[in-house]
Amino acid sequence: MKLSNDVTRDMLFDVVQEFLGDLEKEQKEATEKYKNNPSNLFDHDVSLVYQIAGDMLKSRLDTICE
């Protein structure tokens, strides 16, 4: 991937923040669906996947922020 020359760190930060917000929203929705129907393990698994994806991204960002 190659970014254009006018992309700033703030722009990248905003994109990452939006992405993390989307992941959190989807994770919460899947968690609620699972709470409403505990026999639906798919929603439980989806919730875990979104949580893991968010945690992985945050971990990678922490690495470059140090």
PDB file of C-alpha atoms in Angstrom:
ATOM      1  CA  MET A   1       0.000   0.000   0.000  1.00  0.00           C
ATOM      2  CA  LYS A   2       1.290   3.436  -0.858  1.00  0.00           C
ATOM      3  CA  LEU A   3      -0.173   6.540   0.725  1.00  0.00           C
ATOM      4  CA  SER A   4      -0.355   9.818  -1.112  1.00  0.00           C
ATOM      5  CA  ASN A   5       2.055  12.509  -0.004  1.00  0.00           C
ATOM      6  CA  ASP A   6      -0.627  14.660   1.623  1.00  0.00           C
ATOM      7  CA  VAL A   7      -1.742  12.006   4.136  1.00  0.00           C
ATOM      8  CA  THR A   8      -0.998  13.155   7.677  1.00  0.00           C
ATOM      9  CA  ARG A   9      -0.598  11.272  10.927  1.00  0.00           C
ATOM     10  CA  ASP A  10      -3.813  12.897  12.140  1.00  0.00           C
ATOM     11  CA  MET A  11      -5.671  11.552   9.121  1.00  0.00           C
ATOM     12  CA  LEU A  12      -4.363   8.053   9.787  1.00  0.00           C
ATOM     13  CA  PHE A  13      -5.240   8.382  13.456  1.00  0.00           C
ATOM     14  CA  ASP A  14      -8.815   9.370  12.564  1.00  0.00           C
ATOM     15  CA  VAL A  15      -9.187   6.356  10.271  1.00  0.00           C
ATOM     16  CA  VAL A  16      -7.876   4.006  12.939  1.00  0.00           C
ATOM     17  CA  GLN A  17     -10.170   5.534  15.577  1.00  0.00           C
ATOM     18  CA  GLU A  18     -13.181   5.085  13.285  1.00  0.00           C
ATOM     19  CA  PHE A  19     -12.174   1.505  12.579  1.00  0.00           C
ATOM     20  CA  LEU A  20     -11.805   0.731  16.281  1.00  0.00           C
ATOM     21  CA  GLY A  21     -15.186   2.345  16.924  1.00  0.00           C
ATOM     22  CA  ASP A  22     -16.767   0.177  14.233  1.00  0.00           C
ATOM     23  CA  LEU A  23     -15.190  -2.949  15.705  1.00  0.00           C
ATOM     24  CA  GLU A  24     -16.432  -2.056  19.174  1.00  0.00           C
ATOM     25  CA  LYS A  25     -19.956  -1.406  17.889  1.00  0.00           C
ATOM     26  CA  GLU A  26     -20.094  -4.725  16.035  1.00  0.00           C
ATOM     27  CA  GLN A  27     -18.652  -6.556  19.035  1.00  0.00           C
ATOM     28  CA  LYS A  28     -21.274  -5.076  21.367  1.00  0.00           C
ATOM     29  CA  GLU A  29     -24.090  -5.944  18.961  1.00  0.00           C
ATOM     30  CA  ALA A  30     -22.910  -9.551  18.701  1.00  0.00           C
ATOM     31  CA  THR A  31     -22.572  -9.761  22.487  1.00  0.00           C
ATOM     32  CA  GLU A  32     -26.133  -8.493  22.951  1.00  0.00           C
ATOM     33  CA  LYS A  33     -27.469 -10.980  20.407  1.00  0.00           C
ATOM     34  CA  TYR A  34     -25.702 -13.781  22.259  1.00  0.00           C
ATOM     35  CA  LYS A  35     -27.071 -12.603  25.619  1.00  0.00           C
ATOM     36  CA  ASN A  36     -30.578 -12.643  24.142  1.00  0.00           C
ATOM     37  CA  ASN A  37     -30.074 -16.129  22.702  1.00  0.00           C
ATOM     38  CA  PRO A  38     -27.290 -18.061  24.486  1.00  0.00           C
ATOM     39  CA  SER A  39     -27.793 -21.057  22.222  1.00  0.00           C
ATOM     40  CA  ASN A  40     -26.574 -19.002  19.256  1.00  0.00           C
ATOM     41  CA  LEU A  41     -22.864 -19.641  19.523  1.00  0.00           C
ATOM     42  CA  PHE A  42     -22.199 -17.910  16.210  1.00  0.00           C
ATOM     43  CA  ASP A  43     -22.853 -14.491  17.764  1.00  0.00           C
ATOM     44  CA  HIS A  44     -20.605 -15.398  20.673  1.00  0.00           C
ATOM     45  CA  ASP A  45     -17.803 -16.325  18.285  1.00  0.00           C
ATOM     46  CA  VAL A  46     -18.342 -13.167  16.221  1.00  0.00           C
ATOM     47  CA  SER A  47     -18.086 -11.110  19.383  1.00  0.00           C
ATOM     48  CA  LEU A  48     -14.782 -12.757  20.239  1.00  0.00           C
ATOM     49  CA  VAL A  49     -13.399 -12.231  16.741  1.00  0.00           C
ATOM     50  CA  TYR A  50     -14.186  -8.510  16.831  1.00  0.00           C
ATOM     51  CA  GLN A  51     -12.634  -8.232  20.279  1.00  0.00           C
ATOM     52  CA  ILE A  52      -9.481 -10.021  19.149  1.00  0.00           C
ATOM     53  CA  ALA A  53      -9.202  -7.854  16.028  1.00  0.00           C
ATOM     54  CA  GLY A  54      -9.471  -4.687  18.115  1.00  0.00           C
ATOM     55  CA  ASP A  55      -6.969  -5.943  20.665  1.00  0.00           C
ATOM     56  CA  MET A  56      -4.499  -6.894  17.939  1.00  0.00           C
ATOM     57  CA  LEU A  57      -4.728  -3.485  16.286  1.00  0.00           C
ATOM     58  CA  LYS A  58      -4.304  -1.685  19.616  1.00  0.00           C
ATOM     59  CA  SER A  59      -1.309  -3.857  20.426  1.00  0.00           C
ATOM     60  CA  ARG A  60       0.349  -3.068  17.091  1.00  0.00           C
ATOM     61  CA  LEU A  61      -0.307   0.626  17.584  1.00  0.00           C
ATOM     62  CA  ASP A  62       1.171   0.501  21.076  1.00  0.00           C
ATOM     63  CA  THR A  63       4.312  -0.995  19.550  1.00  0.00           C
ATOM     64  CA  ILE A  64       4.821   1.916  17.165  1.00  0.00           C
ATOM     65  CA  CYS A  65       3.893   4.518  19.796  1.00  0.00           C
ATOM     66  CA  GLU A  66       6.687   3.532  22.158  1.00  0.00           C
TER      67      GLU A  66
END
